[in-house]
GROMACS .gro file of C-alpha atoms in nm:
model
  248
    1MET     CA    1  -0.918  -1.409   4.710
    2LYS     CA    2  -0.973  -1.408   4.337
    3SER     CA    3  -0.746  -1.192   4.124
    4LYS     CA    4  -0.911  -0.899   3.949
    5LYS     CA    5  -0.997  -0.989   3.592
    6GLU     CA    6  -0.870  -0.743   3.331
    7LEU     CA    7  -1.105  -0.609   3.067
    8SER     CA    8  -1.027  -0.689   2.706
    9PRO     CA    9  -1.076  -0.448   2.411
   10ASN     CA   10  -1.340  -0.691   2.282
   11ALA     CA   11  -1.536  -0.679   2.608
   12ILE     CA   12  -1.531  -0.298   2.622
   13TYR     CA   13  -1.646  -0.271   2.263
   14ASP     CA   14  -1.923  -0.527   2.310
   15TYR     CA   15  -2.048  -0.346   2.620
   16ALA     CA   16  -2.059  -0.011   2.436
   17VAL     CA   17  -2.256  -0.168   2.151
   18TYR     CA   18  -2.491  -0.333   2.403
   19LEU     CA   19  -2.560   0.003   2.570
   20GLN     CA   20  -2.609   0.171   2.234
   21GLU     CA   21  -2.863  -0.089   2.122
   22LYS     CA   22  -3.054  -0.043   2.450
   23GLY     CA   23  -3.049   0.334   2.410
   24GLU     CA   24  -2.846   0.373   2.729
   25LEU     CA   25  -2.514   0.491   2.585
   26THR     CA   26  -2.496   0.849   2.709
   27ASN     CA   27  -2.224   1.083   2.586
   28LYS     CA   28  -2.047   1.054   2.922
   29LYS     CA   29  -2.053   0.671   2.916
   30ARG     CA   30  -1.941   0.670   2.554
   31ASP     CA   31  -1.640   0.890   2.629
   32ILE     CA   32  -1.543   0.690   2.938
   33LEU     CA   33  -1.566   0.360   2.749
   34PHE     CA   34  -1.369   0.499   2.459
   35ASP     CA   35  -1.089   0.619   2.687
   36MET     CA   36  -1.086   0.277   2.856
   37LEU     CA   37  -1.072   0.110   2.515
   38ILE     CA   38  -0.774   0.322   2.409
   39GLU     CA   39  -0.577   0.233   2.723
   40CYS     CA   40  -0.667  -0.134   2.699
   41SER     CA   41  -0.591  -0.152   2.325
   42ILE     CA   42  -0.249   0.007   2.366
   43LYS     CA   43  -0.169  -0.230   2.653
   44ASN     CA   44  -0.280  -0.532   2.446
   45LYS     CA   45  -0.119  -0.399   2.125
   46ASP     CA   46  -0.449  -0.458   1.944
   47THR     CA   47  -0.620  -0.165   1.771
   48THR     CA   48  -0.889  -0.378   1.604
   49TYR     CA   49  -1.165  -0.268   1.839
   50ILE     CA   50  -1.062   0.097   1.835
   51TYR     CA   51  -1.133   0.099   1.462
   52LYS     CA   52  -1.459  -0.094   1.506
   53PHE     CA   53  -1.569   0.144   1.782
   54LEU     CA   54  -1.505   0.449   1.564
   55LYS     CA   55  -1.714   0.301   1.284
   56LYS     CA   56  -1.996   0.165   1.500
   57ILE     CA   57  -2.051   0.427   1.771
   58PRO     CA   58  -2.165   0.773   1.650
   59GLY     CA   59  -2.122   1.106   1.822
   60PHE     CA   60  -1.747   1.162   1.851
   61SER     CA   61  -1.601   1.490   1.738
   62PHE     CA   62  -1.378   1.438   1.437
   63ASP     CA   63  -1.094   1.615   1.619
   64LYS     CA   64  -1.105   1.343   1.885
   65LEU     CA   65  -1.092   1.072   1.621
   66VAL     CA   66  -0.792   1.237   1.455
   67ASP     CA   67  -0.606   1.284   1.784
   68THR     CA   68  -0.679   0.925   1.884
   69ALA     CA   69  -0.548   0.785   1.555
   70ILE     CA   70  -0.229   0.990   1.590
   71VAL     CA   71  -0.176   0.881   1.952
   72LEU     CA   72  -0.224   0.516   1.853
   73GLY     CA   73   0.018   0.554   1.560
   74ASN     CA   74  -0.187   0.307   1.357
   75GLU     CA   75  -0.120   0.340   0.982
   76LYS     CA   76  -0.452   0.191   0.872
   77ILE     CA   77  -0.669   0.416   1.088
   78ILE     CA   78  -0.463   0.723   0.994
   79CYS     CA   79  -0.491   0.647   0.622
   80ASP     CA   80  -0.864   0.577   0.644
   81LEU     CA   81  -0.926   0.905   0.827
   82ILE     CA   82  -0.713   1.098   0.577
   83THR     CA   83  -0.957   1.008   0.299
   84ILE     CA   84  -1.241   1.192   0.475
   85ALA     CA   85  -1.051   1.460   0.670
   86LYS     CA   86  -1.027   1.821   0.557
   87GLY     CA   87  -0.810   2.123   0.617
   88ASN     CA   88  -0.595   2.124   0.931
   89GLN     CA   89  -0.715   1.777   1.031
   90LYS     CA   90  -0.589   1.631   0.704
   91GLU     CA   91  -0.254   1.809   0.743
   92LYS     CA   92  -0.218   1.673   1.098
   93LEU     CA   93  -0.280   1.319   0.972
   94ILE     CA   94  -0.040   1.359   0.679
   95ASN     CA   95   0.234   1.481   0.911
   96ALA     CA   96   0.163   1.192   1.148
   97LEU     CA   97   0.191   0.943   0.861
   98ILE     CA   98   0.521   1.089   0.748
   99LYS     CA   99   0.660   1.090   1.104
  100LEU     CA  100   0.540   0.733   1.148
  101SER     CA  101   0.731   0.625   0.838
  102ILE     CA  102   1.048   0.785   0.976
  103VAL     CA  103   1.003   0.608   1.311
  104ASN     CA  104   0.939   0.277   1.135
  105GLU     CA  105   1.252   0.322   0.927
  106LYS     CA  106   1.461   0.391   1.238
  107GLU     CA  107   1.319   0.085   1.412
  108ASN     CA  108   1.366  -0.121   1.094
  109LYS     CA  109   0.996  -0.200   1.070
  110GLU     CA  110   0.840  -0.277   0.734
  111MET     CA  111   0.603  -0.021   0.582
  112ASN     CA  112   0.300  -0.130   0.386
  113PRO     CA  113   0.327  -0.020   0.018
  114GLU     CA  114  -0.042  -0.090  -0.046
  115MET     CA  115  -0.147   0.154   0.225
  116ILE     CA  116   0.079   0.434   0.098
  117TYR     CA  117  -0.038   0.372  -0.260
  118LYS     CA  118  -0.407   0.387  -0.164
  119TYR     CA  119  -0.350   0.706   0.029
  120MET     CA  120  -0.175   0.871  -0.268
  121ILE     CA  121  -0.456   0.770  -0.502
  122SER     CA  122  -0.709   0.905  -0.253
  123LEU     CA  123  -0.529   1.241  -0.253
  124LYS     CA  124  -0.514   1.236  -0.635
  125ASN     CA  125  -0.887   1.169  -0.665
  126GLN     CA  126  -0.954   1.465  -0.435
  127GLY     CA  127  -0.719   1.689  -0.633
  128GLU     CA  128  -0.487   1.723  -0.334
  129LEU     CA  129  -0.179   1.531  -0.448
  130LYS     CA  130   0.048   1.835  -0.473
  131GLU     CA  131   0.411   1.829  -0.585
  132ASN     CA  132   0.559   1.849  -0.234
  133LYS     CA  133   0.337   1.564  -0.112
  134ILE     CA  134   0.420   1.353  -0.419
  135ASP     CA  135   0.794   1.374  -0.344
  136ILE     CA  136   0.757   1.285   0.024
  137LEU     CA  137   0.503   1.006  -0.017
  138LEU     CA  138   0.666   0.860  -0.328
  139ASN     CA  139   0.994   0.824  -0.141
  140ILE     CA  140   0.809   0.644   0.138
  141LEU     CA  141   0.641   0.418  -0.120
  142ILE     CA  142   0.972   0.345  -0.294
  143GLU     CA  143   1.150   0.256   0.032
  144SER     CA  144   0.858   0.039   0.138
  145SER     CA  145   0.835  -0.137  -0.200
  146ILE     CA  146   1.206  -0.215  -0.211
  147LYS     CA  147   1.202  -0.335   0.150
  148ASN     CA  148   0.901  -0.559   0.080
  149LYS     CA  149   1.033  -0.663  -0.266
  150ASP     CA  150   0.695  -0.565  -0.410
  151GLY     CA  151   0.692  -0.365  -0.734
  152ASN     CA  152   0.320  -0.388  -0.805
  153TYR     CA  153   0.233  -0.051  -0.651
  154ILE     CA  154   0.525   0.115  -0.829
  155TYR     CA  155   0.375  -0.008  -1.157
  156SER     CA  156   0.029   0.109  -1.047
  157MET     CA  157   0.168   0.457  -0.971
  158ALA     CA  158   0.312   0.469  -1.324
  159LYS     CA  159  -0.038   0.404  -1.459
  160GLU     CA  160  -0.233   0.630  -1.224
  161VAL     CA  161  -0.014   0.934  -1.150
  162LYS     CA  162   0.125   1.089  -1.466
  163GLU     CA  163   0.305   1.364  -1.271
  164ILE     CA  164   0.571   1.114  -1.160
  165PRO     CA  165   0.868   1.065  -1.401
  166ILE     CA  166   0.844   0.718  -1.553
  167ASP     CA  167   1.220   0.667  -1.552
  168LYS     CA  168   1.230   0.705  -1.172
  169LEU     CA  169   0.965   0.435  -1.131
  170GLU     CA  170   1.136   0.211  -1.389
  171ASP     CA  171   1.460   0.227  -1.192
  172VAL     CA  172   1.275   0.115  -0.879
  173ALA     CA  173   1.108  -0.171  -1.067
  174ILE     CA  174   1.447  -0.280  -1.199
  175ALA     CA  175   1.599  -0.262  -0.850
  176ILE     CA  176   1.319  -0.483  -0.715
  177GLY     CA  177   1.366  -0.726  -1.003
  178ASP     CA  178   1.016  -0.876  -1.028
  179PRO     CA  179   0.993  -1.004  -1.389
  180LYS     CA  180   0.612  -0.969  -1.406
  181VAL     CA  181   0.631  -0.603  -1.303
  182LEU     CA  182   0.903  -0.535  -1.563
  183TYR     CA  183   0.690  -0.712  -1.825
  184ASP     CA  184   0.389  -0.497  -1.732
  185PHE     CA  185   0.595  -0.178  -1.763
  186ILE     CA  186   0.703  -0.280  -2.113
  187MET     CA  187   0.360  -0.390  -2.230
  188PHE     CA  188   0.127  -0.139  -2.070
  189ILE     CA  189   0.320   0.182  -1.997
  190LYS     CA  190   0.349   0.357  -2.331
  191GLU     CA  191   0.627   0.595  -2.222
  192SER     CA  192   0.847   0.324  -2.069
  193ASN     CA  193   1.203   0.264  -2.187
  194LYS     CA  194   1.151  -0.075  -2.351
  195GLU     CA  195   1.519  -0.139  -2.424
  196LYS     CA  196   1.630  -0.072  -2.066
  197LEU     CA  197   1.355  -0.293  -1.923
  198ILE     CA  198   1.424  -0.578  -2.165
  199ASP     CA  199   1.791  -0.560  -2.067
  200ALA     CA  200   1.679  -0.597  -1.704
  201LEU     CA  201   1.468  -0.904  -1.789
  202ILE     CA  202   1.765  -1.056  -1.972
  203LYS     CA  203   1.990  -0.985  -1.674
  204ILE     CA  204   1.755  -1.165  -1.431
  205LYS     CA  205   1.718  -1.449  -1.686
  206SER     CA  206   1.339  -1.445  -1.713
  207GLY     CA  207   1.286  -1.674  -2.010
  208MET     CA  208   0.908  -1.680  -1.963
  209CYS     CA  209   0.860  -1.301  -1.976
  210LEU     CA  210   1.096  -1.266  -2.269
  211TYR     CA  211   0.899  -1.532  -2.456
  212TYR     CA  212   0.566  -1.357  -2.391
  213LEU     CA  213   0.714  -1.026  -2.504
  214ALA     CA  214   0.804  -1.195  -2.831
  215LEU     CA  215   0.444  -1.311  -2.864
  216PHE     CA  216   0.252  -0.999  -2.762
  217MET     CA  217   0.476  -0.692  -2.781
  218ASP     CA  218   0.431  -0.455  -3.074
  219ASN     CA  219   0.739  -0.470  -3.297
  220PRO     CA  220   0.943  -0.685  -3.057
  221PRO     CA  221   1.323  -0.688  -3.097
  222MET     CA  222   1.324  -1.055  -3.193
  223LYS     CA  223   1.699  -1.104  -3.216
  224LYS     CA  224   1.757  -0.955  -2.872
  225LEU     CA  225   1.472  -1.155  -2.718
  226GLU     CA  226   1.601  -1.476  -2.875
  227GLU     CA  227   1.948  -1.414  -2.737
  228GLY     CA  228   1.797  -1.334  -2.397
  229ILE     CA  229   1.595  -1.656  -2.387
  230ILE     CA  230   1.904  -1.858  -2.478
  231GLU     CA  231   2.101  -1.674  -2.208
  232SER     CA  232   1.828  -1.752  -1.954
  233GLY     CA  233   1.906  -2.122  -1.991
  234ASP     CA  234   1.536  -2.205  -1.956
  235PRO     CA  235   1.488  -2.513  -2.178
  236LEU     CA  236   1.106  -2.491  -2.176
  237TYR     CA  237   1.086  -2.137  -2.315
  238MET     CA  238   1.378  -2.196  -2.549
  239TYR     CA  239   1.169  -2.482  -2.688
  240TYR     CA  240   0.850  -2.272  -2.706
  241PHE     CA  241   1.037  -1.992  -2.879
  242ALA     CA  242   1.176  -2.226  -3.143
  243LEU     CA  243   0.845  -2.410  -3.185
  244ASP     CA  244   0.615  -2.113  -3.224
  245ASN     CA  245   0.587  -2.040  -3.595
  246ASP     CA  246   0.473  -1.683  -3.534
  247ILE     CA  247   0.802  -1.582  -3.378
  248THR     CA  248   1.054  -1.785  -3.577
   0.00000   0.00000   0.00000
């Protein structure tokens, strides 16, 4: 006797699309297939076809989509739905995202700083990035960025969301220690503390970034940059610094 073959999320999705294209996907069949897809996706730990189903198959109530995303605990689907949700639905998704970050932290899972950043910018563009949400989501972004050693979205927040104190974001960038991010803060964030950030670049011995500051920064502190490049011990940028007539 042959063993019963288990359905895959892919097969369920393909069958729903097939019925839809033939005009045979009734509301009842759609709901049954969607429930089957949820169970199968959770079992297989693959939410790819849940997301594809939601985009491809029309007719679901938005409440059902929201509840499904929350049950699945999938950051990407939750964040995508947040951008189009309103009122109580948006609040439910926000709370789910915050709870998810707490669970991830307890389980020592890595959060995705890009996803949190995009969500915050989405709220800003809709005029819904209120002070209480900034504090909660910024803390999630900071923890995620430090954990992932990725300061790019911290720098982007400094550019995009003026309500956030620059010094708080600078401290995070310094803690992460990415020389390119520190360079960008100095060069492109007008309100940044140049002296503190240059000190951080000197401390992490980034001869390259110190050299380019000497070239392109307005009124660069040449003596300090020269000492920093020497301290970096980088022979190439020590040579460039000495060779370049514009900065000697």
